[in-house]
Amino acid sequence: MAKLSSELYLISPLDVSGSFPDRLSRALDSGPVAAFQFRVKDMDEHAAALLAEPLQRICSDRDVAFIVNDSISLAKRLGADGVHLGQEDGDITDARERLGRNAQIGVTCHDSRHFAMDAGDQGADYVAFGAFFPSTTKETKHVAGLDLLEWWQSIFELPCVAIGGITPANCAPLIQAGADFLAVSNAVWSGDEAANVTALFDAIRANPRVSSEG
């Protein structure tokens, strides 16, 4: 299959109990998702690990990277593929030392060029910009513009992730601006996850990035 201009980075809802493992399987079987981020809040590490383990197996079986949100210690405990750090959630150097050189370390950079360059200098594997659109998943405190993606893509080779309110209907400009990954949550989990993932892939395929080279 031809490489897509942007790939899907799936973020869990806050509630991953009950039938959620089945929903995750359906979502991942509906298209080649690049990564899945396990994101739960206000839960002790043991309880979080119990919820994460079956989801991690589902991802492993499908060669989908399993990324833990915020917690370096939980990522290490699970042997996760990586960790995603907010600006207040830990140090990239510490994460690298504890998780190893092969771990994928991502950093939330909001709308800040400085944060992104600093993350790159410290050895992050990707940077995440957003929110690009209003989001129902979390409060929108920072709004990023397409120019940020265009600037990053024109200068740096480090992959960038676009996040915040992304849907099949509004993702085309993000792809064209240079988002290597589209991070989505509510756009998938708010309805039929299989149909929603398929719709996102259809939108990505319908909007191949126009290269500025040659």
JSON list of N, CA and C in Angstrom, two decimals, residues 8-16 20-21 23-25 27-28 33-40 51-60 63-69 80-84 126 181 184-185 188-189:
[
{"chain": "A", "resi": 8, "resn": "LEU", "atom": "N", "xyz": [-2.67, 7.80, 11.26]},
{"chain": "A", "resi": 8, "resn": "LEU", "atom": "CA", "xyz": [-3.53, 7.98, 12.43]},
{"chain": "A", "resi": 8, "resn": "LEU", "atom": "C", "xyz": [-2.82, 7.63, 13.72]},
{"chain": "A", "resi": 9, "resn": "TYR", "atom": "N", "xyz": [-3.00, 8.49, 14.70]},
{"chain": "A", "resi": 9, "resn": "TYR", "atom": "CA", "xyz": [-2.49, 8.30, 16.06]},
{"chain": "A", "resi": 9, "resn": "TYR", "atom": "C", "xyz": [-3.73, 8.32, 16.94]},
{"chain": "A", "resi": 10, "resn": "LEU", "atom": "N", "xyz": [-4.13, 7.18, 17.42]},
{"chain": "A", "resi": 10, "resn": "LEU", "atom": "CA", "xyz": [-5.40, 7.03, 18.14]},
{"chain": "A", "resi": 10, "resn": "LEU", "atom": "C", "xyz": [-5.19, 7.21, 19.64]},
{"chain": "A", "resi": 11, "resn": "ILE", "atom": "N", "xyz": [-6.01, 8.04, 20.26]},
{"chain": "A", "resi": 11, "resn": "ILE", "atom": "CA", "xyz": [-5.93, 8.29, 21.69]},
{"chain": "A", "resi": 11, "resn": "ILE", "atom": "C", "xyz": [-7.15, 7.70, 22.37]},
{"chain": "A", "resi": 12, "resn": "SER", "atom": "N", "xyz": [-6.93, 7.03, 23.48]},
{"chain": "A", "resi": 12, "resn": "SER", "atom": "CA", "xyz": [-8.05, 6.36, 24.17]},
{"chain": "A", "resi": 12, "resn": "SER", "atom": "C", "xyz": [-8.99, 7.38, 24.80]},
{"chain": "A", "resi": 13, "resn": "PRO", "atom": "N", "xyz": [-10.25, 6.97, 25.01]},
{"chain": "A", "resi": 13, "resn": "PRO", "atom": "CA", "xyz": [-11.12, 7.77, 25.87]},
{"chain": "A", "resi": 13, "resn": "PRO", "atom": "C", "xyz": [-10.64, 7.57, 27.32]},
{"chain": "A", "resi": 14, "resn": "LEU", "atom": "N", "xyz": [-11.16, 8.37, 28.24]},
{"chain": "A", "resi": 14, "resn": "LEU", "atom": "CA", "xyz": [-10.73, 8.23, 29.63]},
{"chain": "A", "resi": 14, "resn": "LEU", "atom": "C", "xyz": [-11.22, 6.92, 30.25]},
{"chain": "A", "resi": 15, "resn": "ASP", "atom": "N", "xyz": [-12.35, 6.42, 29.76]},
{"chain": "A", "resi": 15, "resn": "ASP", "atom": "CA", "xyz": [-12.90, 5.16, 30.28]},
{"chain": "A", "resi": 15, "resn": "ASP", "atom": "C", "xyz": [-12.57, 4.03, 29.31]},
{"chain": "A", "resi": 16, "resn": "VAL", "atom": "N", "xyz": [-11.65, 3.17, 29.73]},
{"chain": "A", "resi": 16, "resn": "VAL", "atom": "CA", "xyz": [-11.25, 2.05, 28.87]},
{"chain": "A", "resi": 16, "resn": "VAL", "atom": "C", "xyz": [-11.63, 0.71, 29.49]},
{"chain": "A", "resi": 20, "resn": "PHE", "atom": "N", "xyz": [-14.35, -1.94, 26.16]},
{"chain": "A", "resi": 20, "resn": "PHE", "atom": "CA", "xyz": [-13.44, -1.14, 25.35]},
{"chain": "A", "resi": 20, "resn": "PHE", "atom": "C", "xyz": [-12.40, -1.97, 24.60]},
{"chain": "A", "resi": 21, "resn": "PRO", "atom": "N", "xyz": [-11.83, -3.05, 25.17]},
{"chain": "A", "resi": 21, "resn": "PRO", "atom": "CA", "xyz": [-10.88, -3.83, 24.37]},
{"chain": "A", "resi": 21, "resn": "PRO", "atom": "C", "xyz": [-11.46, -4.30, 23.04]},
{"chain": "A", "resi": 23, "resn": "ARG", "atom": "N", "xyz": [-13.78, -2.75, 21.35]},
{"chain": "A", "resi": 23, "resn": "ARG", "atom": "CA", "xyz": [-13.88, -1.56, 20.51]},
{"chain": "A", "resi": 23, "resn": "ARG", "atom": "C", "xyz": [-12.51, -1.22, 19.90]},
{"chain": "A", "resi": 24, "resn": "LEU", "atom": "N", "xyz": [-11.47, -1.35, 20.71]},
{"chain": "A", "resi": 24, "resn": "LEU", "atom": "CA", "xyz": [-10.13, -1.06, 20.21]},
{"chain": "A", "resi": 24, "resn": "LEU", "atom": "C", "xyz": [-9.76, -2.03, 19.09]},
{"chain": "A", "resi": 25, "resn": "SER", "atom": "N", "xyz": [-10.08, -3.29, 19.28]},
{"chain": "A", "resi": 25, "resn": "SER", "atom": "CA", "xyz": [-9.80, -4.28, 18.23]},
{"chain": "A", "resi": 25, "resn": "SER", "atom": "C", "xyz": [-10.50, -3.91, 16.94]},
{"chain": "A", "resi": 27, "resn": "ALA", "atom": "N", "xyz": [-11.49, -0.95, 15.95]},
{"chain": "A", "resi": 27, "resn": "ALA", "atom": "CA", "xyz": [-10.90, 0.26, 15.39]},
{"chain": "A", "resi": 27, "resn": "ALA", "atom": "C", "xyz": [-9.60, -0.06, 14.66]},
{"chain": "A", "resi": 28, "resn": "LEU", "atom": "N", "xyz": [-8.74, -0.84, 15.30]},
{"chain": "A", "resi": 28, "resn": "LEU", "atom": "CA", "xyz": [-7.44, -1.14, 14.71]},
{"chain": "A", "resi": 28, "resn": "LEU", "atom": "C", "xyz": [-7.55, -2.05, 13.50]},
{"chain": "A", "resi": 33, "resn": "VAL", "atom": "N", "xyz": [-3.54, 1.86, 11.78]},
{"chain": "A", "resi": 33, "resn": "VAL", "atom": "CA", "xyz": [-3.25, 2.88, 12.78]},
{"chain": "A", "resi": 33, "resn": "VAL", "atom": "C", "xyz": [-1.78, 2.77, 13.19]},
{"chain": "A", "resi": 34, "resn": "ALA", "atom": "N", "xyz": [-1.09, 3.91, 13.28]},
{"chain": "A", "resi": 34, "resn": "ALA", "atom": "CA", "xyz": [0.34, 3.90, 13.60]},
{"chain": "A", "resi": 34, "resn": "ALA", "atom": "C", "xyz": [0.60, 3.72, 15.08]},
{"chain": "A", "resi": 35, "resn": "ALA", "atom": "N", "xyz": [-0.23, 4.37, 15.91]},
{"chain": "A", "resi": 35, "resn": "ALA", "atom": "CA", "xyz": [0.02, 4.35, 17.36]},
{"chain": "A", "resi": 35, "resn": "ALA", "atom": "C", "xyz": [-1.28, 4.50, 18.13]},
{"chain": "A", "resi": 36, "resn": "PHE", "atom": "N", "xyz": [-1.26, 3.95, 19.34]},
{"chain": "A", "resi": 36, "resn": "PHE", "atom": "CA", "xyz": [-2.40, 4.08, 20.25]},
{"chain": "A", "resi": 36, "resn": "PHE", "atom": "C", "xyz": [-1.86, 4.61, 21.57]},
{"chain": "A", "resi": 37, "resn": "GLN", "atom": "N", "xyz": [-2.48, 5.70, 22.05]},
{"chain": "A", "resi": 37, "resn": "GLN", "atom": "CA", "xyz": [-2.06, 6.29, 23.32]},
{"chain": "A", "resi": 37, "resn": "GLN", "atom": "C", "xyz": [-3.05, 5.93, 24.42]},
{"chain": "A", "resi": 38, "resn": "PHE", "atom": "N", "xyz": [-2.52, 5.31, 25.47]},
{"chain": "A", "resi": 38, "resn": "PHE", "atom": "CA", "xyz": [-3.31, 4.94, 26.64]},
{"chain": "A", "resi": 38, "resn": "PHE", "atom": "C", "xyz": [-3.36, 6.15, 27.57]},
{"chain": "A", "resi": 39, "resn": "ARG", "atom": "N", "xyz": [-4.56, 6.73, 27.70]},
{"chain": "A", "resi": 39, "resn": "ARG", "atom": "CA", "xyz": [-4.70, 7.98, 28.44]},
{"chain": "A", "resi": 39, "resn": "ARG", "atom": "C", "xyz": [-5.83, 7.85, 29.46]},
{"chain": "A", "resi": 40, "resn": "VAL", "atom": "N", "xyz": [-5.46, 7.63, 30.71]},
{"chain": "A", "resi": 40, "resn": "VAL", "atom": "CA", "xyz": [-6.42, 7.62, 31.81]},
{"chain": "A", "resi": 40, "resn": "VAL", "atom": "C", "xyz": [-5.95, 8.63, 32.85]},
{"chain": "A", "resi": 51, "resn": "LEU", "atom": "N", "xyz": [-5.80, -2.23, 33.45]},
{"chain": "A", "resi": 51, "resn": "LEU", "atom": "CA", "xyz": [-6.61, -1.83, 32.29]},
{"chain": "A", "resi": 51, "resn": "LEU", "atom": "C", "xyz": [-5.76, -1.79, 31.02]},
{"chain": "A", "resi": 52, "resn": "ALA", "atom": "N", "xyz": [-4.50, -1.43, 31.17]},
{"chain": "A", "resi": 52, "resn": "ALA", "atom": "CA", "xyz": [-3.64, -1.26, 30.00]},
{"chain": "A", "resi": 52, "resn": "ALA", "atom": "C", "xyz": [-3.23, -2.58, 29.37]},
{"chain": "A", "resi": 53, "resn": "GLU", "atom": "N", "xyz": [-3.00, -3.59, 30.19]},
{"chain": "A", "resi": 53, "resn": "GLU", "atom": "CA", "xyz": [-2.38, -4.83, 29.68]},
{"chain": "A", "resi": 53, "resn": "GLU", "atom": "C", "xyz": [-3.13, -5.48, 28.51]},
{"chain": "A", "resi": 54, "resn": "PRO", "atom": "N", "xyz": [-4.46, -5.66, 28.59]},
{"chain": "A", "resi": 54, "resn": "PRO", "atom": "CA", "xyz": [-5.14, -6.26, 27.43]},
{"chain": "A", "resi": 54, "resn": "PRO", "atom": "C", "xyz": [-5.10, -5.36, 26.20]},
{"chain": "A", "resi": 55, "resn": "LEU", "atom": "N", "xyz": [-5.12, -4.05, 26.40]},
{"chain": "A", "resi": 55, "resn": "LEU", "atom": "CA", "xyz": [-5.05, -3.11, 25.27]},
{"chain": "A", "resi": 55, "resn": "LEU", "atom": "C", "xyz": [-3.67, -3.16, 24.63]},
{"chain": "A", "resi": 56, "resn": "GLN", "atom": "N", "xyz": [-2.66, -3.32, 25.45]},
{"chain": "A", "resi": 56, "resn": "GLN", "atom": "CA", "xyz": [-1.29, -3.42, 24.95]},
{"chain": "A", "resi": 56, "resn": "GLN", "atom": "C", "xyz": [-1.12, -4.67, 24.09]},
{"chain": "A", "resi": 57, "resn": "ARG", "atom": "N", "xyz": [-1.73, -5.77, 24.52]},
{"chain": "A", "resi": 57, "resn": "ARG", "atom": "CA", "xyz": [-1.66, -7.02, 23.73]},
{"chain": "A", "resi": 57, "resn": "ARG", "atom": "C", "xyz": [-2.34, -6.84, 22.38]},
{"chain": "A", "resi": 58, "resn": "ILE", "atom": "N", "xyz": [-3.50, -6.18, 22.38]},
{"chain": "A", "resi": 58, "resn": "ILE", "atom": "CA", "xyz": [-4.23, -5.94, 21.14]},
{"chain": "A", "resi": 58, "resn": "ILE", "atom": "C", "xyz": [-3.36, -5.13, 20.17]},
{"chain": "A", "resi": 59, "resn": "CYS", "atom": "N", "xyz": [-2.69, -4.12, 20.69]},
{"chain": "A", "resi": 59, "resn": "CYS", "atom": "CA", "xyz": [-1.82, -3.30, 19.84]},
{"chain": "A", "resi": 59, "resn": "CYS", "atom": "C", "xyz": [-0.63, -4.11, 19.34]},
{"chain": "A", "resi": 60, "resn": "SER", "atom": "N", "xyz": [-0.03, -4.88, 20.23]},
{"chain": "A", "resi": 60, "resn": "SER", "atom": "CA", "xyz": [1.15, -5.67, 19.86]},
{"chain": "A", "resi": 60, "resn": "SER", "atom": "C", "xyz": [0.82, -6.65, 18.75]},
{"chain": "A", "resi": 63, "resn": "ASP", "atom": "N", "xyz": [0.91, -4.78, 15.48]},
{"chain": "A", "resi": 63, "resn": "ASP", "atom": "CA", "xyz": [2.07, -3.92, 15.21]},
{"chain": "A", "resi": 63, "resn": "ASP", "atom": "C", "xyz": [1.74, -2.44, 15.32]},
{"chain": "A", "resi": 64, "resn": "VAL", "atom": "N", "xyz": [0.92, -2.11, 16.30]},
{"chain": "A", "resi": 64, "resn": "VAL", "atom": "CA", "xyz": [0.57, -0.72, 16.60]},
{"chain": "A", "resi": 64, "resn": "VAL", "atom": "C", "xyz": [1.36, -0.29, 17.83]},
{"chain": "A", "resi": 65, "resn": "ALA", "atom": "N", "xyz": [2.07, 0.82, 17.76]},
{"chain": "A", "resi": 65, "resn": "ALA", "atom": "CA", "xyz": [2.84, 1.30, 18.90]},
{"chain": "A", "resi": 65, "resn": "ALA", "atom": "C", "xyz": [1.92, 1.63, 20.06]},
{"chain": "A", "resi": 66, "resn": "PHE", "atom": "N", "xyz": [2.28, 1.16, 21.26]},
{"chain": "A", "resi": 66, "resn": "PHE", "atom": "CA", "xyz": [1.49, 1.41, 22.46]},
{"chain": "A", "resi": 66, "resn": "PHE", "atom": "C", "xyz": [2.21, 2.47, 23.29]},
{"chain": "A", "resi": 67, "resn": "ILE", "atom": "N", "xyz": [1.60, 3.65, 23.37]},
{"chain": "A", "resi": 67, "resn": "ILE", "atom": "CA", "xyz": [2.20, 4.80, 24.03]},
{"chain": "A", "resi": 67, "resn": "ILE", "atom": "C", "xyz": [1.41, 5.14, 25.29]},
{"chain": "A", "resi": 68, "resn": "VAL", "atom": "N", "xyz": [2.11, 5.36, 26.40]},
{"chain": "A", "resi": 68, "resn": "VAL", "atom": "CA", "xyz": [1.46, 5.73, 27.66]},
{"chain": "A", "resi": 68, "resn": "VAL", "atom": "C", "xyz": [1.48, 7.24, 27.82]},
{"chain": "A", "resi": 69, "resn": "ASN", "atom": "N", "xyz": [0.35, 7.82, 28.16]},
{"chain": "A", "resi": 69, "resn": "ASN", "atom": "CA", "xyz": [0.25, 9.25, 28.38]},
{"chain": "A", "resi": 69, "resn": "ASN", "atom": "C", "xyz": [0.76, 9.62, 29.77]},
{"chain": "A", "resi": 80, "resn": "ALA", "atom": "N", "xyz": [6.09, -0.48, 27.71]},
{"chain": "A", "resi": 80, "resn": "ALA", "atom": "CA", "xyz": [5.38, 0.15, 26.59]},
{"chain": "A", "resi": 80, "resn": "ALA", "atom": "C", "xyz": [6.38, 0.58, 25.51]},
{"chain": "A", "resi": 81, "resn": "ASP", "atom": "N", "xyz": [5.83, 0.84, 24.33]},
{"chain": "A", "resi": 81, "resn": "ASP", "atom": "CA", "xyz": [6.68, 1.29, 23.23]},
{"chain": "A", "resi": 81, "resn": "ASP", "atom": "C", "xyz": [7.16, 2.72, 23.42]},
{"chain": "A", "resi": 82, "resn": "GLY", "atom": "N", "xyz": [6.47, 3.46, 24.29]},
{"chain": "A", "resi": 82, "resn": "GLY", "atom": "CA", "xyz": [6.90, 4.83, 24.52]},
{"chain": "A", "resi": 82, "resn": "GLY", "atom": "C", "xyz": [6.00, 5.56, 25.49]},
{"chain": "A", "resi": 83, "resn": "VAL", "atom": "N", "xyz": [6.28, 6.85, 25.64]},
{"chain": "A", "resi": 83, "resn": "VAL", "atom": "CA", "xyz": [5.53, 7.70, 26.55]},
{"chain": "A", "resi": 83, "resn": "VAL", "atom": "C", "xyz": [5.30, 9.05, 25.88]},
{"chain": "A", "resi": 84, "resn": "HIS", "atom": "N", "xyz": [4.15, 9.65, 26.17]},
{"chain": "A", "resi": 84, "resn": "HIS", "atom": "CA", "xyz": [3.86, 10.99, 25.69]},
{"chain": "A", "resi": 84, "resn": "HIS", "atom": "C", "xyz": [3.83, 11.93, 26.89]},
{"chain": "A", "resi": 126, "resn": "TYR", "atom": "N", "xyz": [9.03, 12.75, 18.57]},
{"chain": "A", "resi": 126, "resn": "TYR", "atom": "CA", "xyz": [8.03, 13.51, 17.83]},
{"chain": "A", "resi": 126, "resn": "TYR", "atom": "C", "xyz": [7.53, 14.64, 18.70]},
{"chain": "A", "resi": 181, "resn": "PHE", "atom": "N", "xyz": [1.23, 12.97, 11.55]},
{"chain": "A", "resi": 181, "resn": "PHE", "atom": "CA", "xyz": [0.23, 12.14, 12.23]},
{"chain": "A", "resi": 181, "resn": "PHE", "atom": "C", "xyz": [-0.95, 13.00, 12.63]},
{"chain": "A", "resi": 184, "resn": "VAL", "atom": "N", "xyz": [-6.39, 11.54, 17.07]},
{"chain": "A", "resi": 184, "resn": "VAL", "atom": "CA", "xyz": [-7.85, 11.60, 17.17]},
{"chain": "A", "resi": 184, "resn": "VAL", "atom": "C", "xyz": [-8.33, 10.77, 18.35]},
{"chain": "A", "resi": 185, "resn": "SER", "atom": "N", "xyz": [-9.41, 11.22, 18.95]},
{"chain": "A", "resi": 185, "resn": "SER", "atom": "CA", "xyz": [-10.03, 10.47, 20.04]},
{"chain": "A", "resi": 185, "resn": "SER", "atom": "C", "xyz": [-11.54, 10.47, 19.86]},
{"chain": "A", "resi": 188, "resn": "VAL", "atom": "N", "xyz": [-13.33, 9.14, 16.81]},
{"chain": "A", "resi": 188, "resn": "VAL", "atom": "CA", "xyz": [-13.45, 7.69, 16.66]},
{"chain": "A", "resi": 188, "resn": "VAL", "atom": "C", "xyz": [-14.40, 7.10, 17.69]},
{"chain": "A", "resi": 189, "resn": "TRP", "atom": "N", "xyz": [-14.24, 7.47, 18.95]},
{"chain": "A", "resi": 189, "resn": "TRP", "atom": "CA", "xyz": [-14.97, 6.80, 20.03]},
{"chain": "A", "resi": 189, "resn": "TRP", "atom": "C", "xyz": [-16.38, 7.33, 20.25]}
]
